[in-house]
Coordinates of N, CA and C and ligand atoms in Angstrom, one line a residue:
M19 N 31.9 26.0 -39.6 CA 30.1 25.8 -39.8 C 29.7 25.0 -39.6
H20 N 29.7 23.8 -40.0 CA 28.5 23.0 -40.2 C 28.3 22.5 -38.1
N21 N 29.5 22.4 -38.4 CA 29.8 21.4 -37.0 C 28.5 22.4 -35.9
E22 N 29.0 23.9 -36.2 CA 28.2 24.4 -35.0 C 26.6 24.6 -35.4
L23 N 26.6 24.6 -36.3 CA 25.0 24.2 -36.3 C 24.3 23.4 -35.7
K24 N 25.4 22.3 -36.0 CA 24.4 21.3 -35.1 C 24.5 21.6 -34.3
I25 N 25.1 21.7 -33.3 CA 25.7 21.6 -32.0 C 24.2 22.5 -31.4
T26 N 23.8 23.7 -31.9 CA 22.4 24.7 -31.8 C 21.6 23.8 -31.9
D27 N 21.4 23.2 -33.3 CA 20.0 22.9 -33.3 C 20.1 22.1 -32.6
M28 N 21.3 20.5 -31.4 CA 20.9 19.3 -30.7 C 20.3 20.5 -29.4
Q29 N 20.8 21.9 -28.6 CA 20.4 22.7 -28.0 C 19.6 22.9 -28.0
T30 N 18.5 23.3 -29.2 CA 17.5 23.9 -29.6 C 16.9 22.8 -29.5
L31 N 16.4 21.3 -29.4 CA 15.7 19.8 -29.3 C 15.4 19.4 -27.6
E32 N 16.5 20.0 -27.8 CA 16.6 19.1 -25.8 C 16.0 20.5 -24.9
S33 N 15.3 22.1 -25.4 CA 15.7 23.1 -24.5 C 13.7 22.8 -24.6
N34 N 13.0 21.9 -26.2 CA 11.8 21.9 -26.6 C 11.7 21.4 -25.7
K35 N 12.1 20.1 -25.9 CA 11.8 18.8 -25.0 C 11.4 18.8 -23.4
K36 N 13.0 20.2 -23.2 CA 12.6 20.4 -21.5 C 11.1 20.9 -20.9
T37 N 10.4 22.4 -21.9 CA 9.6 22.1 -21.6 C 7.8 21.6 -21.8
T38 N 8.4 21.0 -22.9 CA 7.3 20.3 -23.2 C 7.1 19.1 -22.0
E39 N 8.2 19.1 -21.5 CA 8.3 17.8 -20.2 C 7.0 17.9 -19.3
E40 N 7.7 19.4 -18.9 CA 7.4 21.1 -17.6 C 6.1 20.9 -17.6
S41 N 6.0 20.8 -19.1 CA 4.4 21.9 -19.9 C 3.2 20.6 -19.6
N42 N 4.2 19.3 -20.0 CA 2.7 18.6 -20.0 C 2.5 17.3 -19.2
N43 N 3.3 17.8 -17.0 CA 3.2 17.4 -16.5 C 2.0 17.4 -15.4
P44 N 0.7 16.7 -15.7 CA -0.5 17.1 -14.5 C 0.4 17.0 -13.2
V45 N 1.0 16.2 -13.0 CA 2.0 16.1 -11.5 C 2.6 17.2 -10.3
C46 N 2.8 18.2 -11.9 CA 3.3 19.1 -10.7 C 2.0 20.2 -10.4
L47 N 1.8 20.3 -11.6 CA 0.2 21.2 -11.9 C -0.7 21.1 -10.1
N48 N -1.0 19.5 -10.3 CA -2.0 19.5 -8.7 C -1.4 19.5 -7.5
L49 N -1.3 19.8 -7.4 CA -0.2 19.6 -5.5 C -0.9 20.5 -5.0
P50 N -1.1 20.4 -3.7 CA -1.7 20.3 -2.6 C -0.8 21.2 -1.8
D51 N -0.7 22.0 -0.9 CA -0.8 23.5 0.0 C -0.7 22.5 0.4
F52 N 1.1 21.8 1.0 CA 0.8 21.2 2.6 C 1.6 21.3 3.6
T53 N 1.3 22.8 3.6 CA 1.2 24.4 4.4 C 0.4 24.5 6.0
T54 N -0.9 24.4 4.5 CA -1.9 24.7 5.3 C -2.9 23.7 6.4
D55 N -2.8 24.7 7.4 CA -3.7 24.0 8.9 C -4.3 22.4 8.4
S56 N -5.3 22.7 7.5 CA -6.2 21.7 7.2 C -5.6 20.7 6.3
Y57 N -4.6 21.2 5.7 CA -3.3 20.0 5.3 C -2.5 18.9 6.2
K58 N -1.9 19.9 7.3 CA -1.9 18.4 8.8 C -3.1 18.8 9.4
D59 N -3.8 19.3 9.7 CA -5.2 18.1 10.3 C -4.8 16.3 9.5
A60 N -5.7 16.8 8.9 CA -5.9 15.4 7.6 C -4.5 14.7 7.8
Y61 N -3.5 15.1 7.7 CA -2.1 13.8 7.7 C -1.9 13.5 9.0
S62 N -2.6 14.1 9.7 CA -1.8 14.2 11.3 C -2.6 12.1 11.3
R63 N -3.9 12.3 10.4 CA -4.5 11.3 11.2 C -4.5 10.0 10.6
I64 N -3.9 10.8 8.8 CA -3.2 9.6 7.8 C -2.1 9.0 7.8
N65 N -1.2 10.4 8.7 CA 0.6 9.8 8.9 C 0.0 8.4 9.8
A66 N -0.9 9.4 11.2 CA -0.7 7.6 11.9 C -1.5 6.3 11.4
I67 N -2.5 6.1 10.2 CA -2.7 4.8 10.0 C -1.5 3.8 9.8
V68 N -1.0 5.1 8.3 CA 0.3 4.3 8.3 C 1.1 4.3 9.1
I69 N 1.5 5.1 9.8 CA 2.7 4.5 10.8 C 2.2 3.4 11.1
E70 N 1.1 3.4 12.2 CA 0.3 2.2 12.7 C 0.5 0.8 11.9
G71 N -0.1 1.2 10.9 CA -0.2 -0.5 9.3 C 1.2 -0.4 9.9
E72 N 2.4 0.0 9.1 CA 3.2 -0.8 9.1 C 4.4 -1.2 10.4
Q73 N 3.5 -0.8 11.3 CA 4.2 -1.4 13.5 C 3.9 -2.3 12.8
E74 N 2.6 -2.8 12.6 CA 1.1 -4.2 12.6 C 1.8 -5.2 11.5
A75 N 2.5 -4.3 10.5 CA 2.8 -5.5 9.9 C 4.4 -5.8 9.8
H76 N 4.9 -5.7 10.6 CA 6.2 -5.9 11.1 C 5.3 -6.7 12.1
D77 N 4.7 -6.7 13.2 CA 4.7 -7.7 14.7 C 3.4 -8.4 13.5
N78 N 2.4 -8.9 13.0 CA 2.7 -9.6 11.5 C 3.0 -10.9 10.7
Y79 N 3.9 -10.2 10.6 CA 5.3 -11.1 10.8 C 5.9 -11.7 11.2
L80 N 6.2 -10.9 12.0 CA 7.2 -12.3 13.0 C 6.0 -13.1 13.6
S81 N 4.3 -13.0 13.8 CA 3.6 -14.1 14.2 C 3.6 -14.7 13.3
I82 N 2.9 -14.6 11.5 CA 3.1 -15.4 10.9 C 4.6 -16.8 10.7
A83 N 5.4 -16.3 11.3 CA 6.9 -16.9 11.5 C 6.0 -18.2 12.7
T84 N 6.0 -17.8 13.6 CA 5.6 -18.7 14.6 C 4.6 -20.2 14.0
L85 N 4.0 -19.5 13.1 CA 2.3 -20.6 12.2 C 3.9 -21.8 10.9
I86 N 4.9 -21.0 10.8 CA 5.6 -20.8 9.3 C 7.6 -21.4 9.6
P87 N 8.0 -21.9 10.7 CA 8.6 -21.7 11.7 C 10.4 -21.6 10.6
N88 N 10.2 -22.8 9.6 CA 11.0 -22.7 8.6 C 10.8 -21.4 7.4
E89 N 10.9 -21.0 7.5 CA 10.2 -19.5 7.0 C 11.1 -18.0 7.7
L90 N 11.4 -19.1 9.1 CA 11.3 -17.9 9.8 C 12.7 -16.2 9.3
E91 N 12.9 -17.0 8.7 CA 14.2 -15.3 8.5 C 13.6 -15.1 7.0
E92 N 13.4 -15.5 6.0 CA 12.6 -14.6 5.0 C 11.9 -13.4 5.8
L93 N 10.4 -14.1 6.5 CA 9.5 -13.7 7.5 C 10.3 -12.6 8.3
T94 N 11.6 -12.3 8.8 CA 11.9 -11.8 9.2 C 13.0 -10.8 8.9
K95 N 13.0 -11.4 7.4 CA 13.6 -10.2 7.0 C 12.2 -9.2 6.2
L96 N 11.1 -9.8 5.6 CA 10.0 -8.8 5.3 C 9.6 -7.4 7.1
A97 N 9.1 -8.3 8.0 CA 9.3 -7.0 9.7 C 10.0 -5.9 9.4
R98 N 12.4 -6.6 9.1 CA 12.8 -5.8 9.3 C 12.4 -4.7 8.0
M99 N 11.9 -4.7 7.0 CA 11.0 -3.4 5.5 C 10.3 -2.8 6.7
E100 N 9.3 -3.2 7.1 CA 7.9 -2.5 7.4 C 8.8 -2.0 8.7
M101 N 9.9 -1.6 9.3 CA 10.1 -0.9 10.0 C 11.1 0.0 9.8
K102 N 11.3 -0.3 8.3 CA 11.9 0.9 8.4 C 11.3 1.7 7.4
H103 N 10.1 1.0 6.7 CA 9.2 2.4 6.1 C 8.2 3.0 7.3
K104 N 8.4 1.6 8.3 CA 7.5 3.3 9.5 C 8.3 4.1 9.8
K105 N 9.6 4.1 10.1 CA 10.5 5.1 11.0 C 11.0 5.8 8.9
G106 N 10.5 6.0 8.1 CA 10.3 6.8 6.8 C 8.5 7.0 7.2
F107 N 8.1 7.1 7.1 CA 6.6 7.1 7.1 C 6.8 8.4 8.7
T108 N 7.6 8.4 9.6 CA 7.9 9.0 10.9 C 8.4 10.1 10.6
A109 N 9.6 10.2 8.9 CA 10.5 11.2 8.7 C 9.7 12.7 8.5
C110 N 8.6 11.4 7.4 CA 7.3 12.8 6.3 C 6.9 13.3 7.2
G111 N 5.9 12.3 8.4 CA 5.3 13.8 9.5 C 6.2 15.1 9.4
R112 N 7.3 14.5 10.2 CA 8.8 15.1 11.1 C 8.6 16.6 9.9
N113 N 8.6 16.1 9.0 CA 9.2 17.4 8.2 C 8.4 18.6 7.3
L114 N 6.7 17.8 7.5 CA 5.8 18.4 7.6 C 5.7 19.5 8.9
G115 N 6.3 18.9 9.8 CA 5.6 19.5 11.3 C 4.2 19.1 11.5
V116 N 3.8 17.2 12.0 CA 2.8 17.1 12.1 C 3.0 15.9 12.8
V117 N 1.9 15.9 14.3 CA 2.0 14.8 15.1 C 0.8 13.7 14.6
A118 N 1.2 12.1 14.9 CA 1.0 11.6 14.3 C -0.5 11.9 15.3
D119 N -1.3 11.4 14.8 CA -2.6 11.1 15.9 C -2.4 9.5 16.3
M120 N -2.3 9.0 17.3 CA -2.4 7.6 17.1 C -3.1 6.9 18.0
E121 N -3.3 7.5 18.5 CA -5.0 6.5 18.9 C -6.4 6.2 18.7
F122 N -6.7 7.3 17.2 CA -7.2 7.2 16.3 C -6.6 6.1 15.1
A123 N -5.2 6.1 15.1 CA -4.9 4.8 14.0 C -5.0 3.9 14.4
K124 N -4.9 3.6 15.4 CA -4.8 2.4 16.0 C -6.8 1.5 16.9
K125 N -7.6 2.6 16.9 CA -9.0 2.6 15.8 C -9.2 2.2 15.3
F126 N -8.8 2.4 14.4 CA -8.9 2.9 13.1 C -8.3 1.0 12.1
F127 N -7.8 0.7 13.3 CA -6.8 -0.8 12.7 C -8.0 -1.6 13.6
S128 N -8.0 -1.8 14.3 CA -8.8 -2.5 15.9 C -9.2 -3.9 15.4
K129 N -10.5 -3.4 14.3 CA -11.3 -4.9 14.2 C -10.5 -5.8 12.8
L130 N -10.0 -5.4 12.6 CA -8.7 -5.9 11.4 C -7.9 -6.7 12.2
H131 N -7.0 -5.9 13.5 CA -5.9 -6.1 14.1 C -7.0 -7.2 14.2
G132 N -8.3 -7.1 15.6 CA -9.0 -8.8 16.4 C -8.8 -9.5 15.1
N133 N -9.4 -9.5 14.8 CA -9.4 -11.0 13.3 C -7.8 -11.3 13.2
F134 N -7.0 -11.0 12.9 CA -6.0 -11.0 12.8 C -5.1 -12.0 14.0
Q135 N -5.2 -11.5 15.2 CA -5.0 -12.0 16.9 C -5.8 -13.2 16.8
I136 N -7.1 -13.4 16.3 CA -7.9 -14.8 16.2 C -7.4 -15.3 15.7
A137 N -7.0 -15.4 14.4 CA -6.5 -16.4 13.3 C -5.1 -16.8 13.9
L138 N -5.1 -15.6 14.3 CA -3.2 -16.6 14.5 C -3.7 -17.7 16.3
E139 N -4.5 -16.7 16.5 CA -4.7 -18.4 18.9 C -5.2 -19.4 17.9
K140 N -5.9 -19.7 17.1 CA -6.2 -20.5 15.8 C -5.1 -21.6 15.0
G141 N -4.5 -20.8 14.8 CA -3.1 -21.2 13.8 C -4.0 -21.1 11.7
N142 N -4.2 -20.2 12.5 CA -5.0 -20.2 10.6 C -4.2 -19.2 9.9
L143 N -3.0 -19.8 9.4 CA -2.6 -19.0 8.6 C -2.9 -18.6 7.8
T144 N -3.8 -19.4 6.9 CA -3.9 -18.8 5.4 C -5.0 -17.6 5.5
T145 N -6.1 -18.0 6.8 CA -6.4 -15.9 7.1 C -5.4 -15.6 7.5
C146 N -4.6 -15.6 8.4 CA -3.4 -14.4 7.9 C -3.2 -13.9 7.4
L147 N -2.1 -15.4 6.4 CA -1.8 -14.7 5.1 C -2.5 -13.4 4.3
L148 N -3.9 -13.9 3.7 CA -4.9 -13.2 3.3 C -4.9 -11.7 3.9
I149 N -5.0 -11.8 5.3 CA -5.7 -10.0 5.7 C -3.8 -10.1 6.2
Q150 N -3.1 -10.2 6.2 CA -1.5 -9.2 5.8 C -1.0 -9.0 4.9
A151 N -0.5 -10.2 3.9 CA 0.0 -10.0 2.7 C -0.4 -10.4 1.3
I152 N -2.0 -10.0 1.7 CA -2.9 -9.3 0.8 C -3.8 -8.8 1.0
L153 N -4.4 -8.9 1.9 CA -5.6 -7.3 1.8 C -4.4 -6.2 2.1
I154 N -3.9 -6.0 3.3 CA -3.6 -5.2 4.1 C -2.2 -4.8 3.3
E155 N -1.9 -5.8 2.2 CA -0.3 -5.6 1.8 C -1.3 -4.3 0.5
A156 N -2.1 -4.9 -0.4 CA -3.1 -4.9 -1.3 C -3.7 -3.3 -0.7
F157 N -4.5 -2.9 0.0 CA -4.1 -1.8 0.4 C -3.1 -1.1 0.4
A158 N -2.4 -1.3 1.4 CA -0.8 -0.3 1.6 C -0.2 0.1 0.1
I159 N -0.6 -0.7 -0.7 CA 0.1 -0.1 -2.6 C -1.1 0.9 -2.9
S160 N -2.0 0.5 -3.0 CA -3.0 1.1 -3.7 C -3.3 2.9 -3.0
A161 N -2.5 2.9 -1.3 CA -2.8 4.0 -0.8 C -0.9 4.3 -1.4
Y162 N -0.1 4.3 -1.4 CA 1.2 4.9 -1.9 C 1.1 5.0 -3.5
N163 N 0.2 3.8 -4.0 CA 0.0 5.0 -5.5 C -0.1 5.9 -5.9
V164 N -1.2 6.0 -4.9 CA -2.0 7.7 -5.1 C -1.7 8.4 -4.7
Y165 N -0.4 7.9 -3.0 CA -0.3 8.9 -2.7 C 1.3 9.7 -3.4
I166 N 2.3 8.7 -4.3 CA 2.8 9.3 -4.6 C 3.3 10.8 -5.9
R167 N 1.3 10.7 -6.5 CA 1.3 11.5 -7.4 C 1.1 13.3 -6.4
V168 N 1.1 12.7 -6.0 CA 0.1 13.8 -5.4 C 1.1 15.0 -3.4
A169 N 1.8 13.5 -3.4 CA 2.9 13.9 -1.4 C 3.9 15.5 -2.2
D170 N 4.4 16.0 -0.7 CA 5.5 16.7 -1.6 C 6.6 16.0 -1.2
P171 N 7.4 16.3 -2.4 CA 9.1 15.9 -2.3 C 9.8 15.4 -1.7
F172 N 9.8 15.4 -0.1 CA 10.0 14.2 0.5 C 9.5 13.1 0.7
A173 N 8.9 13.4 1.3 CA 7.4 11.9 1.1 C 7.6 10.9 -0.1
K174 N 7.5 12.0 -1.2 CA 7.8 10.8 -2.4 C 8.6 10.0 -2.5
K175 N 9.8 10.9 -2.6 CA 10.6 10.0 -2.1 C 11.3 8.6 -1.5
I176 N 10.6 8.5 -0.5 CA 10.4 8.0 0.2 C 9.1 6.9 -0.3
T177 N 8.2 7.6 0.0 CA 7.1 6.4 -0.4 C 7.3 5.7 -1.9
E178 N 8.2 6.0 -2.5 CA 8.7 5.7 -3.6 C 9.9 3.8 -3.6
G179 N 10.1 4.4 -2.7 CA 11.2 3.4 -2.0 C 11.0 2.4 -1.3
V180 N 9.1 2.6 -0.4 CA 8.7 1.7 0.2 C 7.4 1.3 -0.8
V181 N 7.3 1.6 -2.0 CA 6.2 1.2 -1.9 C 6.5 -0.5 -3.5
K182 N 7.8 -0.3 -3.5 CA 8.7 -1.3 -4.2 C 8.5 -2.6 -2.8
D183 N 8.8 -2.0 -1.9 CA 8.5 -3.6 -0.9 C 7.3 -3.9 -0.8
E184 N 6.4 -3.6 -1.0 CA 5.2 -4.1 -1.0 C 4.9 -5.2 -1.9
Y185 N 5.2 -4.4 -2.6 CA 5.2 -5.7 -3.6 C 5.9 -6.9 -3.8
L186 N 7.0 -7.0 -3.2 CA 8.1 -7.8 -2.4 C 7.0 -8.6 -1.4
H187 N 5.7 -7.9 -0.6 CA 5.5 -8.5 1.1 C 4.0 -9.7 -0.3
L188 N 3.1 -8.4 -1.1 CA 2.4 -8.9 -2.0 C 3.0 -10.5 -2.6
N189 N 3.9 -9.9 -3.3 CA 4.4 -11.6 -3.5 C 4.5 -12.4 -2.5
Y190 N 5.0 -12.7 -1.6 CA 4.9 -13.5 -0.3 C 4.2 -14.4 0.1
G191 N 3.0 -13.6 -0.1 CA 2.0 -14.1 0.2 C 1.0 -14.6 -0.9
Q192 N 1.2 -14.4 -1.2 CA 1.0 -14.7 -3.1 C 1.7 -16.2 -3.4
E193 N 2.4 -16.1 -3.3 CA 3.9 -17.9 -3.2 C 2.9 -18.7 -2.8
W194 N 2.9 -18.0 -1.5 CA 2.6 -19.7 -0.3 C 1.5 -20.2 -0.9
L195 N 0.3 -19.0 -0.6 CA -1.2 -19.2 -1.1 C -1.2 -19.5 -2.8
K196 N -0.4 -19.8 -4.0 CA -0.7 -20.4 -5.1 C -0.4 -22.1 -5.0
E197 N 1.0 -22.2 -3.6 CA 1.9 -23.4 -3.4 C 1.0 -24.3 -2.8
N198 N 0.1 -23.7 -1.8 CA -1.0 -24.7 -1.0 C -2.7 -24.0 -1.2
L199 N -2.8 -23.6 -2.5 CA -4.6 -23.6 -3.2 C -5.7 -25.3 -2.5
S200 N -4.8 -25.5 -3.0 CA -5.9 -26.7 -2.9 C -6.2 -27.0 -1.8
T201 N -5.1 -27.1 -1.7 CA -5.9 -27.0 0.8 C -6.6 -26.2 1.6
C202 N -5.8 -24.5 0.8 CA -6.4 -23.4 1.4 C -7.8 -22.7 0.8
K203 N -8.0 -23.1 0.1 CA -9.2 -22.9 -0.3 C -9.9 -21.9 0.4
D204 N -11.0 -23.1 0.3 CA -12.0 -22.6 1.3 C -12.2 -21.5 2.3
E205 N -10.4 -22.2 3.0 CA -10.2 -21.0 4.3 C -10.7 -19.0 3.5
L206 N -9.5 -19.5 2.1 CA -9.7 -18.5 1.8 C -10.6 -16.9 1.5
M207 N -11.5 -18.4 0.7 CA -12.3 -18.0 0.7 C -13.5 -16.7 1.8
E208 N -13.2 -18.2 2.7 CA -14.5 -17.5 3.9 C -13.2 -16.4 5.0
A209 N -12.3 -16.3 4.6 CA -11.3 -14.8 5.2 C -11.6 -13.5 4.7
N210 N -11.7 -14.2 3.1 CA -12.0 -12.9 2.7 C -13.2 -12.2 2.7
K211 N -14.3 -13.7 2.6 CA -15.6 -12.6 3.4 C -15.8 -11.9 4.0
V212 N -15.6 -12.4 4.9 CA -15.5 -11.6 6.3 C -14.4 -10.3 6.5
N213 N -13.2 -10.7 5.7 CA -12.4 -10.1 6.2 C -12.4 -7.8 4.8
L214 N -12.1 -8.5 3.9 CA -12.5 -7.6 2.6 C -13.5 -6.2 2.6
P215 N -14.8 -6.5 3.4 CA -15.5 -5.3 4.0 C -15.3 -4.8 4.4
L216 N -14.2 -5.4 5.7 CA -13.4 -4.4 7.2 C -12.0 -3.4 6.3
I217 N -12.2 -3.8 5.0 CA -11.4 -1.9 4.0 C -11.5 -1.7 3.4
K218 N -12.7 -2.3 3.0 CA -13.9 -1.7 2.0 C -13.9 -0.3 3.3
K219 N -14.3 -0.6 4.3 CA -14.9 0.3 5.3 C -14.2 1.1 5.7
M220 N -12.6 0.5 5.5 CA -11.0 1.7 6.1 C -11.3 1.8 5.1
L221 N -10.8 2.0 3.7 CA -11.3 3.1 2.4 C -12.2 4.4 2.8
D222 N -13.3 3.7 3.1 CA -13.8 4.7 3.4 C -14.0 5.7 5.1
E223 N -13.8 5.2 5.8 CA -13.8 6.3 7.0 C -11.9 7.3 6.5
V224 N -11.8 7.0 5.4 CA -10.0 7.3 5.8 C -10.6 8.0 3.9
A225 N -11.6 8.4 3.6 CA -11.6 9.0 2.4 C -11.4 10.6 1.8
N226 N -11.9 11.0 3.0 CA -12.9 12.4 3.7 C -10.5 12.9 3.7
D227 N -10.4 12.6 4.4 CA -9.0 12.6 5.3 C -8.0 12.5 3.6
A228 N -8.2 12.0 3.1 CA -7.4 11.4 1.9 C -7.3 12.6 0.6
S229 N -9.0 13.2 0.8 CA -9.5 14.1 -0.4 C -9.0 15.4 0.1
V230 N -8.3 15.6 1.2 CA -7.9 16.6 1.8 C -6.3 16.8 1.3
L231 N -5.6 15.7 1.0 CA -4.7 15.3 1.0 C -4.1 15.1 -1.4
A232 N -5.5 15.7 -1.8 CA -5.8 15.8 -3.6 C -5.6 14.0 -3.1
M233 N -5.7 12.7 -3.0 CA -5.9 11.6 -3.8 C -8.0 11.0 -3.6
D234 N -7.8 10.7 -4.5 CA -9.2 10.3 -5.2 C -9.3 9.7 -4.2
K235 N -10.8 9.2 -3.8 CA -11.4 8.3 -3.6 C -11.4 7.1 -4.3
E236 N -12.1 7.3 -5.9 CA -12.4 6.1 -7.5 C -10.1 6.3 -7.2
E237 N -9.8 6.6 -7.1 CA -8.6 6.2 -8.0 C -8.3 5.1 -7.0
L238 N -8.3 5.6 -5.1 CA -7.2 4.0 -4.3 C -8.3 3.2 -4.3
M239 N -10.0 3.4 -5.3 CA -10.4 1.7 -5.6 C -10.2 1.2 -6.8
E240 N -9.8 1.7 -7.6 CA -9.3 1.2 -8.4 C -7.2 0.5 -8.3
E241 N -7.0 1.2 -8.0 CA -5.8 0.4 -7.7 C -5.2 -0.8 -6.4
F242 N -6.8 -0.2 -5.6 CA -6.6 -1.7 -4.6 C -7.2 -2.6 -5.4
M243 N -7.9 -2.6 -6.4 CA -9.0 -3.9 -6.7 C -7.8 -4.8 -7.6
I244 N -7.2 -3.2 -8.5 CA -6.0 -3.7 -9.2 C -5.1 -4.2 -9.0
A245 N -4.1 -4.3 -7.7 CA -3.2 -4.9 -6.9 C -3.8 -6.8 -6.1
Y246 N -5.2 -6.5 -5.9 CA -6.2 -7.0 -5.8 C -6.0 -8.5 -6.5
Q247 N -6.8 -8.0 -7.7 CA -7.5 -8.9 -8.4 C -5.5 -9.6 -9.5
D248 N -5.2 -8.7 -9.5 CA -3.8 -9.5 -10.1 C -3.1 -11.1 -9.8
T249 N -3.4 -10.0 -7.5 CA -2.8 -11.1 -7.0 C -3.8 -13.1 -7.0
L250 N -4.7 -12.4 -6.8 CA -5.8 -13.8 -7.0 C -5.8 -14.4 -8.8
M251 N -5.4 -13.6 -9.5 CA -5.1 -14.3 -11.1 C -4.4 -15.6 -10.3
E252 N -3.3 -14.4 -9.8 CA -1.6 -15.5 -9.8 C -1.8 -16.8 -8.6
I253 N -2.5 -16.2 -7.9 CA -3.3 -17.3 -6.6 C -2.9 -18.9 -7.5
G254 N -3.7 -18.4 -8.4 CA -4.6 -19.5 -9.0 C -6.2 -19.4 -9.5
L255 N -6.9 -18.1 -9.3 CA -8.7 -18.8 -9.3 C -8.6 -18.5 -10.9
D256 N -9.8 -18.7 -11.0 CA -10.1 -18.4 -12.3 C -11.5 -17.0 -11.9
N257 N -11.7 -16.6 -13.8 CA -12.5 -15.8 -13.7 C -13.8 -15.1 -11.9
R258 N -14.3 -16.1 -12.1 CA -15.6 -16.2 -11.5 C -15.4 -16.1 -10.6
E259 N -14.3 -16.9 -9.7 CA -14.2 -16.8 -8.1 C -13.3 -15.6 -7.6
I260 N -12.9 -14.8 -8.8 CA -12.5 -13.9 -8.3 C -14.1 -12.6 -8.3
A261 N -14.7 -13.1 -9.4 CA -15.3 -12.3 -9.2 C -16.3 -12.6 -7.9
R262 N -16.3 -13.3 -7.5 CA -17.3 -13.4 -6.1 C -16.5 -13.0 -5.0
M263 N -15.7 -13.5 -5.4 CA -14.5 -12.8 -3.7 C -14.4 -11.5 -3.7
A264 N -14.1 -10.7 -5.5 CA -14.5 -9.3 -5.2 C -15.3 -7.7 -4.7
M265 N -16.6 -9.0 -5.1 CA -18.2 -8.4 -4.7 C -18.6 -8.7 -3.4
A266 N -17.2 -9.4 -2.1 CA -17.6 -9.7 -0.5 C -18.0 -7.7 -0.3
A267 N -16.8 -7.5 -1.1 CA -16.8 -5.6 -1.1 C -17.6 -5.1 -1.1
I268 N -19.0 -5.3 -1.9 CA -20.3 -4.1 -2.4 C -21.2 -4.6 -1.7
V269 N -21.2 -5.6 -0.5 CA -22.3 -6.2 0.4 C -22.7 -5.9 2.2
Ligands
PL3_23 C1 2.0 -2.6 5.2 O1 3.3 -3.2 4.9 C2 1.7 -1.5 5.5 C3 0.5 -0.7 5.5 C4 -0.1 0.6 6.0 C5 -2.0 0.5 6.1 C6 -1.5 1.5 4.6 C7 -3.1 1.8 4.6 C8 -3.2 3.7 4.3 C9 -4.3 4.0 4.2 C10 -5.0 6.0 4.4 C11 -4.1 6.0 3.3 C12 -3.4 6.7 2.8 C13 -1.5 6.9 1.9 C14 -0.9 8.3 2.3 C15 1.1 8.4 2.5 C16 1.2 8.7 3.7
FE2_24 FE1 5.0 -1.7 5.2
FE2_25 FE1 4.2 -4.5 3.7

């Protein structure tokens, strides 16, 4: 008798817990309708941006390897992850019946892509690492963290796997810059001044489409700043230097 009561109590507790969890989960309540034309139209550009971004990230890590040949193995690993990400996001678009607008995405990245290529030609490794492993990765991390909260279940699962890798990539750039800070600080500051405004422009450009996917611009900026500032702190810059660098986004 005593035992039976115990089991019943536990079941009641368990089912209460479930109800509370479900009703307290705002993520479940605010998901957009993934089947509307307006959602698919916005997704055709955002999905393309992400696919193009992953492809360029792949190419950029292999390019960076030409500047640090003894890191070839590690950088090839990172590049491989980017190809996996590209495949994952391609599947997300296919799953929703969306055709990615790759032409739009190429234009979206063209200025940053150009700056990376110039730095590569000049052998400016610090600039290459800042553009790819800090700015682009922090941008991707902010986008993916926000997207996970409002994505369809298929894309959510894929994006959760991807964002874990992106932190490894951010960390790669961070550790190299940390070790070489004394010799690369000036170039880092200068490259940031040129390229952070481009990231801000890209965010402005994508904000409308992102809002159709229920992604909030303020949240994107907040997530970006967290990843960006955290990394600069880990690299070994002080508060004033970090503030000065972040300020480049608002001029
Ligand atoms: C680095 O590994 C990848 C770089 C990709 C950059 C992505 C930027 C994304 C901005 C658009 C925000 C929407 C995210 C939605 C994901 C399907
Ligand atoms: Fe990636
Ligand atoms: Fe990455």
